Coordinates of C-alpha atoms in Angstrom, one line a residue:
X14 CA 152.9 -41.4 -52.5
X15 CA 153.4 -45.1 -52.2
X16 CA 151.8 -47.8 -55.0
X17 CA 148.3 -48.1 -55.8
X18 CA 147.8 -51.6 -53.4
X19 CA 149.3 -49.4 -50.4
X20 CA 146.6 -47.2 -51.0
X21 CA 143.9 -50.3 -51.7
X22 CA 145.3 -51.8 -48.3
X23 CA 145.1 -48.3 -46.4
X24 CA 141.3 -47.6 -47.3
X25 CA 140.5 -51.3 -46.5
X26 CA 141.6 -51.1 -43.2
X27 CA 139.8 -47.5 -42.6
X28 CA 136.9 -49.0 -43.3
X29 CA 137.5 -52.0 -41.4
X30 CA 137.7 -49.4 -38.3
X31 CA 135.1 -47.7 -38.9
X32 CA 132.9 -50.9 -39.1
X33 CA 134.7 -51.6 -35.6
X34 CA 133.3 -48.3 -34.8
X35 CA 129.8 -48.5 -35.9
X36 CA 129.5 -52.3 -34.1
X37 CA 130.6 -50.8 -31.1
X38 CA 128.7 -48.1 -31.4
X39 CA 126.1 -51.0 -31.5
X40 CA 126.5 -52.7 -29.4
X41 CA 127.2 -49.5 -26.3
X42 CA 123.5 -48.2 -27.3
X43 CA 121.9 -52.1 -27.3
X44 CA 123.9 -52.0 -23.6
X45 CA 123.4 -48.4 -22.6
X46 CA 119.7 -48.7 -20.4
X47 CA 117.3 -46.3 -20.1
X48 CA 118.0 -42.6 -19.2
X49 CA 115.8 -43.0 -15.9
X50 CA 116.9 -46.6 -15.6
X51 CA 120.7 -44.6 -15.3
X52 CA 119.8 -42.1 -13.0
X53 CA 118.0 -44.7 -10.8
X54 CA 121.3 -47.7 -11.5
X55 CA 123.7 -44.0 -10.4
X56 CA 121.9 -43.6 -6.8
X57 CA 121.6 -47.2 -6.3
X58 CA 125.5 -47.8 -6.9
X59 CA 126.3 -44.9 -4.6
X60 CA 124.1 -46.5 -1.7
X61 CA 125.7 -49.0 -2.3
X62 CA 129.2 -47.8 -2.2
X63 CA 129.0 -45.2 0.7
X64 CA 127.0 -48.4 3.0
X65 CA 129.7 -50.7 2.6
X66 CA 132.1 -47.7 3.0
X67 CA 131.0 -46.9 6.2
X68 CA 129.8 -50.8 6.9
X69 CA 134.2 -51.1 6.3
X70 CA 135.1 -48.6 8.8
X71 CA 133.8 -51.2 11.6
X72 CA 135.0 -54.7 9.9
X73 CA 138.9 -55.9 10.8
X74 CA 138.2 -59.2 10.6
X75 CA 138.5 -61.6 7.2
X76 CA 135.6 -62.6 7.6
X77 CA 134.3 -59.1 7.1
X78 CA 136.4 -59.2 3.3
X79 CA 133.3 -59.1 1.5
X80 CA 132.1 -56.1 2.2
X81 CA 135.6 -54.2 0.9
X82 CA 135.0 -56.4 -2.3
X83 CA 131.5 -54.9 -2.5
X84 CA 132.9 -52.0 -2.4
X85 CA 135.5 -52.4 -4.8
X86 CA 133.4 -54.3 -7.8
X87 CA 131.0 -51.2 -6.8
X88 CA 133.4 -48.6 -7.4
X89 CA 134.7 -49.6 -10.7
X90 CA 130.9 -50.6 -11.7
X91 CA 129.9 -46.7 -11.6
X92 CA 132.6 -45.9 -13.9
X93 CA 130.3 -47.1 -17.1
X94 CA 127.6 -45.6 -16.2
X95 CA 128.9 -42.3 -14.5
X96 CA 130.3 -42.2 -18.2
X97 CA 126.8 -43.0 -20.1
X98 CA 125.3 -40.7 -18.2
X99 CA 128.4 -37.4 -18.6
X100 CA 128.3 -38.2 -22.1
X101 CA 124.3 -38.0 -21.9
X102 CA 124.7 -34.5 -19.6
X103 CA 127.8 -32.9 -21.8
X104 CA 126.1 -30.3 -23.4
X105 CA 123.2 -29.4 -20.9
X106 CA 126.4 -28.5 -18.6
X107 CA 127.8 -26.0 -20.7
X108 CA 124.6 -24.4 -19.9
X109 CA 125.0 -23.3 -16.2
X110 CA 122.2 -22.9 -13.7
X111 CA 122.6 -23.5 -9.9
X112 CA 121.2 -26.4 -10.4
X113 CA 123.5 -27.9 -12.5
X114 CA 126.7 -26.3 -11.2
X115 CA 125.7 -28.8 -8.5
X116 CA 125.1 -31.5 -10.2
X117 CA 128.9 -30.6 -12.2
X118 CA 130.0 -30.6 -8.9
X119 CA 128.3 -34.2 -7.8
X120 CA 130.0 -35.3 -11.1
X121 CA 133.1 -34.0 -10.1
X122 CA 133.3 -35.0 -6.6
X123 CA 132.4 -38.6 -7.8
X124 CA 135.3 -38.7 -10.5
X125 CA 137.3 -37.5 -8.0
X126 CA 135.7 -40.4 -5.1
X127 CA 137.2 -43.0 -7.9
X128 CA 140.6 -41.6 -9.1
X129 CA 141.5 -41.1 -5.3
X130 CA 140.7 -45.6 -4.2
X131 CA 142.0 -47.0 -7.9
X132 CA 145.2 -44.3 -7.4
X133 CA 144.9 -45.8 -3.4
X134 CA 145.0 -49.5 -5.1
X135 CA 148.2 -49.4 -6.9
X136 CA 149.7 -48.2 -4.4
X137 CA 149.4 -44.0 -4.5
X138 CA 150.0 -41.3 -1.8
X139 CA 149.7 -38.5 -1.6
X140 CA 150.7 -36.3 2.2
X141 CA 148.0 -33.4 2.9
X142 CA 149.5 -32.1 6.4
X143 CA 147.5 -35.0 8.9
X144 CA 145.8 -36.4 6.4
X145 CA 146.4 -39.1 3.0
X146 CA 144.8 -40.1 0.0
X147 CA 142.8 -42.3 1.7
X148 CA 141.6 -39.7 4.2
X149 CA 140.9 -37.4 0.9
X150 CA 139.0 -40.6 -0.8
X151 CA 136.5 -41.0 2.3
X152 CA 135.6 -36.9 1.9
X153 CA 135.0 -36.7 -1.7
X154 CA 133.1 -39.2 -1.1
X155 CA 131.3 -38.2 2.0
X156 CA 130.6 -35.0 -0.1
X157 CA 128.9 -36.7 -2.7
X158 CA 125.9 -37.5 -0.3
X159 CA 124.6 -34.1 0.2
X160 CA 124.8 -33.0 -3.0
X161 CA 123.2 -36.2 -4.8
X162 CA 120.4 -35.4 -1.5
X163 CA 119.7 -32.3 -4.0
X164 CA 120.4 -33.5 -7.4
X165 CA 117.7 -36.1 -6.5
X166 CA 114.9 -33.3 -5.3
X167 CA 115.6 -31.7 -8.3
X168 CA 116.5 -34.2 -11.1
X169 CA 115.7 -38.0 -10.4
X170 CA 112.2 -39.6 -11.7
X171 CA 111.3 -42.6 -10.9
X172 CA 111.6 -45.5 -13.7
X173 CA 108.5 -46.4 -14.9
X174 CA 107.6 -50.4 -16.4
X175 CA 108.2 -49.0 -20.0
X176 CA 111.8 -48.4 -19.1
X177 CA 112.0 -52.1 -19.2
X178 CA 112.8 -54.2 -21.0
X179 CA 113.4 -57.8 -19.4
X180 CA 115.9 -60.1 -20.9
X181 CA 118.1 -57.1 -22.9
X182 CA 117.7 -55.2 -18.7
X183 CA 119.1 -58.2 -16.8
X184 CA 121.8 -58.4 -20.1
X185 CA 122.6 -54.5 -19.3
X186 CA 123.0 -54.2 -15.4
X187 CA 125.4 -58.5 -15.6
X188 CA 127.5 -56.2 -18.3
X189 CA 128.0 -53.5 -15.6
X190 CA 128.4 -55.9 -12.1
X191 CA 130.5 -58.5 -14.7
X192 CA 132.6 -55.5 -15.7
X193 CA 133.4 -53.7 -12.8
X194 CA 134.2 -57.4 -11.2
X195 CA 136.9 -57.8 -13.4
X196 CA 138.3 -54.8 -13.3
X197 CA 138.4 -55.4 -9.7
X198 CA 140.3 -58.8 -10.0
X199 CA 142.5 -57.4 -13.1
X200 CA 143.5 -54.7 -10.3
X201 CA 145.0 -57.3 -8.2
X202 CA 146.9 -59.2 -11.2
X203 CA 148.3 -55.8 -12.3
X204 CA 149.8 -55.2 -8.7
X205 CA 151.0 -58.2 -8.9
X206 CA 153.2 -57.9 -11.9
X207 CA 154.2 -54.5 -11.6
X208 CA 155.3 -54.7 -7.6
X209 CA 153.2 -51.6 -6.8
X210 CA 153.1 -50.3 -2.9
X211 CA 149.2 -51.4 -3.2
X212 CA 150.4 -55.8 -3.7
X213 CA 151.2 -55.8 0.1
X214 CA 148.0 -54.0 0.5
X215 CA 145.2 -55.8 3.5
X216 CA 142.3 -57.0 3.1
X217 CA 140.8 -53.7 4.7
X218 CA 143.3 -51.5 1.8
X219 CA 145.2 -50.9 4.7
X220 CA 149.2 -51.2 4.1
X221 CA 151.9 -52.6 6.3
X222 CA 154.4 -49.6 8.0
X223 CA 156.1 -50.0 12.0
X224 CA 155.7 -53.4 12.9
X225 CA 158.1 -54.7 15.3
X226 CA 159.6 -51.7 16.3
X227 CA 157.6 -50.3 19.3
X228 CA 156.7 -47.2 19.1
X229 CA 157.5 -46.7 15.9
X230 CA 154.4 -46.8 13.8
X231 CA 152.1 -43.8 13.3
X232 CA 150.7 -41.7 15.3
X233 CA 146.7 -40.5 14.3
X234 CA 144.1 -38.9 16.1
X235 CA 140.1 -39.3 16.3
X236 CA 138.6 -35.9 15.0
X237 CA 140.1 -34.0 18.0
X238 CA 141.3 -36.4 20.1
X239 CA 145.0 -34.3 21.4
X240 CA 145.0 -34.3 25.4
X241 CA 148.0 -33.4 27.4
X242 CA 150.1 -35.7 28.4
X243 CA 149.1 -37.6 31.6
X244 CA 150.5 -37.3 34.7
X245 CA 151.1 -41.5 35.4
X246 CA 151.7 -40.4 39.4
X247 CA 148.5 -39.1 39.9
X248 CA 146.4 -41.0 36.8
X249 CA 143.4 -43.7 38.5
X250 CA 142.2 -46.7 37.0
X251 CA 137.8 -46.6 37.4
X252 CA 135.9 -49.2 37.4
X253 CA 132.4 -48.7 37.9
X254 CA 129.1 -49.8 36.7
X255 CA 127.3 -53.5 37.3
X256 CA 130.1 -55.0 39.4
X257 CA 130.8 -56.5 43.4
X258 CA 133.0 -54.1 43.8
X259 CA 133.8 -51.3 42.5
X260 CA 138.0 -50.2 42.2
X261 CA 140.2 -47.3 41.1
X262 CA 143.8 -48.7 40.4
X263 CA 146.8 -47.1 40.0
X264 CA 149.6 -47.4 37.5
X265 CA 151.6 -49.5 39.3
X266 CA 148.3 -52.0 39.7
X267 CA 148.5 -52.2 35.8
X268 CA 151.8 -51.8 34.6
X269 CA 154.7 -54.2 34.7
X270 CA 157.6 -52.1 35.1
X271 CA 156.1 -49.9 38.3
X272 CA 156.1 -52.2 41.3
X273 CA 152.8 -54.8 40.0
X274 CA 154.2 -57.1 42.2
X275 CA 152.5 -55.3 45.1
X276 CA 149.3 -54.8 44.2
X277 CA 146.2 -53.8 47.1
X278 CA 143.2 -54.7 44.8
X279 CA 140.6 -57.8 44.5
X280 CA 142.1 -60.9 42.7
X281 CA 145.6 -61.0 40.7
X282 CA 146.2 -59.0 37.5
X283 CA 148.6 -61.0 36.3
X284 CA 150.0 -59.5 33.5
X285 CA 149.7 -60.9 29.7
X286 CA 151.0 -60.5 26.4
X287 CA 148.6 -60.6 23.2
X288 CA 150.0 -60.2 19.9
X289 CA 147.9 -57.8 17.9
X290 CA 147.4 -55.8 14.8
X291 CA 145.7 -52.6 15.2
X292 CA 144.4 -51.5 11.4
X293 CA 143.5 -47.8 11.2
X294 CA 140.7 -46.4 9.1
X295 CA 144.0 -43.9 7.9
X296 CA 145.4 -46.6 5.9
X297 CA 147.9 -48.3 7.7
X298 CA 148.5 -51.7 9.8
X299 CA 150.8 -52.3 12.1
X300 CA 151.0 -55.7 13.9
X301 CA 152.7 -55.8 17.5
X302 CA 153.2 -57.7 21.1
X303 CA 151.2 -56.0 23.5
X304 CA 151.3 -56.2 27.7
X305 CA 149.2 -55.3 29.8
X306 CA 145.9 -56.9 31.3
X307 CA 143.3 -58.6 30.2
X308 CA 139.8 -57.3 30.7
X309 CA 138.7 -60.8 31.4
X310 CA 141.1 -61.0 34.6
X311 CA 140.2 -57.3 35.7
X312 CA 136.4 -58.1 35.4
X313 CA 136.6 -61.3 36.9
X314 CA 139.1 -59.2 39.6
X315 CA 135.6 -56.7 40.5
X316 CA 133.0 -59.6 39.5
X317 CA 130.6 -58.7 37.1
X318 CA 126.9 -58.9 37.9
X319 CA 123.7 -60.8 35.7
X320 CA 122.7 -59.3 33.2
X321 CA 125.6 -57.8 31.9
X322 CA 126.2 -57.3 28.5
X323 CA 128.4 -54.4 27.8
X324 CA 132.0 -53.0 28.4
X325 CA 132.5 -49.4 28.0
X326 CA 135.9 -48.1 27.9
X327 CA 136.5 -44.4 28.2
X328 CA 139.3 -41.8 27.5
X329 CA 140.4 -39.0 29.7
X330 CA 138.7 -36.3 26.6
X331 CA 135.9 -38.5 26.5
X332 CA 135.4 -40.7 24.1
X333 CA 134.1 -44.2 24.5
X334 CA 133.5 -47.8 23.0
X335 CA 131.6 -50.5 23.3
X336 CA 133.0 -53.9 23.2
X337 CA 130.4 -56.7 23.9
X338 CA 131.4 -58.7 27.2
X339 CA 132.9 -62.1 26.2
X340 CA 134.9 -60.1 23.0
X341 CA 135.8 -57.7 25.6
X342 CA 136.9 -60.6 27.9
X343 CA 139.7 -61.3 25.5
X344 CA 140.8 -57.2 25.3
X345 CA 144.2 -56.5 26.6
X346 CA 144.4 -53.1 28.1
X347 CA 147.6 -52.3 27.4
X348 CA 150.4 -50.2 29.5
X349 CA 152.8 -51.1 26.6
X350 CA 154.1 -52.2 23.5
X351 CA 157.2 -54.7 21.9
X352 CA 158.6 -53.9 25.8
X353 CA 158.3 -49.9 25.4
X354 CA 156.4 -48.2 27.8
X355 CA 153.3 -46.6 25.5
X356 CA 153.9 -42.7 24.3
X357 CA 151.5 -40.1 24.9
X358 CA 150.6 -39.8 21.2
X359 CA 149.7 -44.0 21.3
X360 CA 147.8 -43.8 24.9
X361 CA 150.2 -43.8 27.2
X362 CA 148.9 -44.6 30.5
X363 CA 146.9 -47.1 29.6
X364 CA 144.9 -48.2 25.7
X365 CA 142.8 -50.7 25.0
X366 CA 144.0 -53.0 22.7
X367 CA 141.0 -54.8 20.9
X368 CA 142.1 -57.5 18.3
X369 CA 139.7 -57.5 15.3
X370 CA 138.6 -54.1 15.7
X371 CA 139.5 -51.2 13.3
X372 CA 141.9 -48.2 15.1
X373 CA 138.8 -45.9 16.0
X374 CA 138.2 -48.3 18.4
X375 CA 141.4 -48.5 20.5
X376 CA 140.4 -46.1 22.9
X377 CA 142.7 -44.6 23.8
X378 CA 144.4 -42.9 27.4
X379 CA 141.4 -45.1 28.9
X380 CA 140.9 -44.1 32.6
X381 CA 137.4 -45.8 33.3
X382 CA 136.2 -49.6 32.6
X383 CA 131.9 -49.0 33.3
X384 CA 130.1 -52.5 33.3
X385 CA 126.7 -52.3 31.4
X386 CA 123.6 -53.8 30.5
X387 CA 122.6 -51.7 27.7
X388 CA 125.3 -49.7 25.2
X389 CA 125.6 -46.7 25.4
X390 CA 124.3 -45.2 22.4
X391 CA 125.6 -41.8 22.8
X392 CA 128.9 -42.9 22.2
X393 CA 128.1 -42.5 18.8
X394 CA 128.0 -39.0 19.0
X395 CA 130.6 -38.8 21.8
X396 CA 133.3 -40.5 19.9
X397 CA 133.2 -36.9 16.9
X398 CA 132.7 -34.6 19.7
X399 CA 135.7 -36.3 22.0
X400 CA 138.3 -33.6 22.8
X401 CA 136.1 -30.8 22.0
X402 CA 134.1 -31.2 25.0
X403 CA 137.3 -30.9 27.1

């Protein structure tokens, strides 16, 4: 039963916890924005997360690390506002209608995207056949977009001036963003202290695998790109467009192990070796020595006309991507990796090596190099239809 003093001590402790809970509730109420501001803020943060997520697919250089930091901080800031939103509407969700069901589905997709992102950050993995945990994170994030668009047409009301109360509103949003930034910093510290698989991530979030092991790094395909093996005997590299001397090159003209010394091509295409890191949007990176032909040497051999600004690399699948002329000059058209001939899955007979670019821009199975004055905007559509239109 305990002595009276013990019971008094327990009672005082209970009272102290009660006062603390009341104080936290008041602080939470003070820091909670007006409902319309919560909706608007969720929309704004989701827009930032989506925009930085898309931009992250194109960002492979360290000077773009801010894109991934912003993505992480905005995502973690969403957690607080999403809690406030769900706490407010939980009773409504218990009385389902089509609109509320879709709103609940949007909330579930948002929570799922946040959870899978955090799980990946702490070294989690998930085998989904050709996809993994990061692919699931991206898929859930993309699913939020149409659901949010529908939600906005049914429920969204723009905030009015009366919803803003000066410094208090600024304090609320400072607390939300500061909390997200602090959580982002703490996850890095926790990863290092716990020595998780997430501790060794690159700034893009990718983890190292298969570096310096020849073809023993992951084989990934973009959308439907899965061509039959290419016959090196009949394959030709066509160089066309705004050039003085269009040319078709055989495998022997570009490969160090196929009689490259007996070339009958304009100029001299010396084999080069380039150390470059391949960072795939599937969540892994791998660093290798790539052997092949410097694109700049190839362009010098055929002669680039005045006004040319873009170099397009086209795959046998129809997939294509362009690089600015000066950047393309330092790229490599590789036939080998770490001294091994490229495997079919890695782009044999020729693969673009574009340092600082993400993996989907390293075009595989290259058969055409085209010099142009303007960028081919259709390639943004072609990358999603390649393989399908074969």
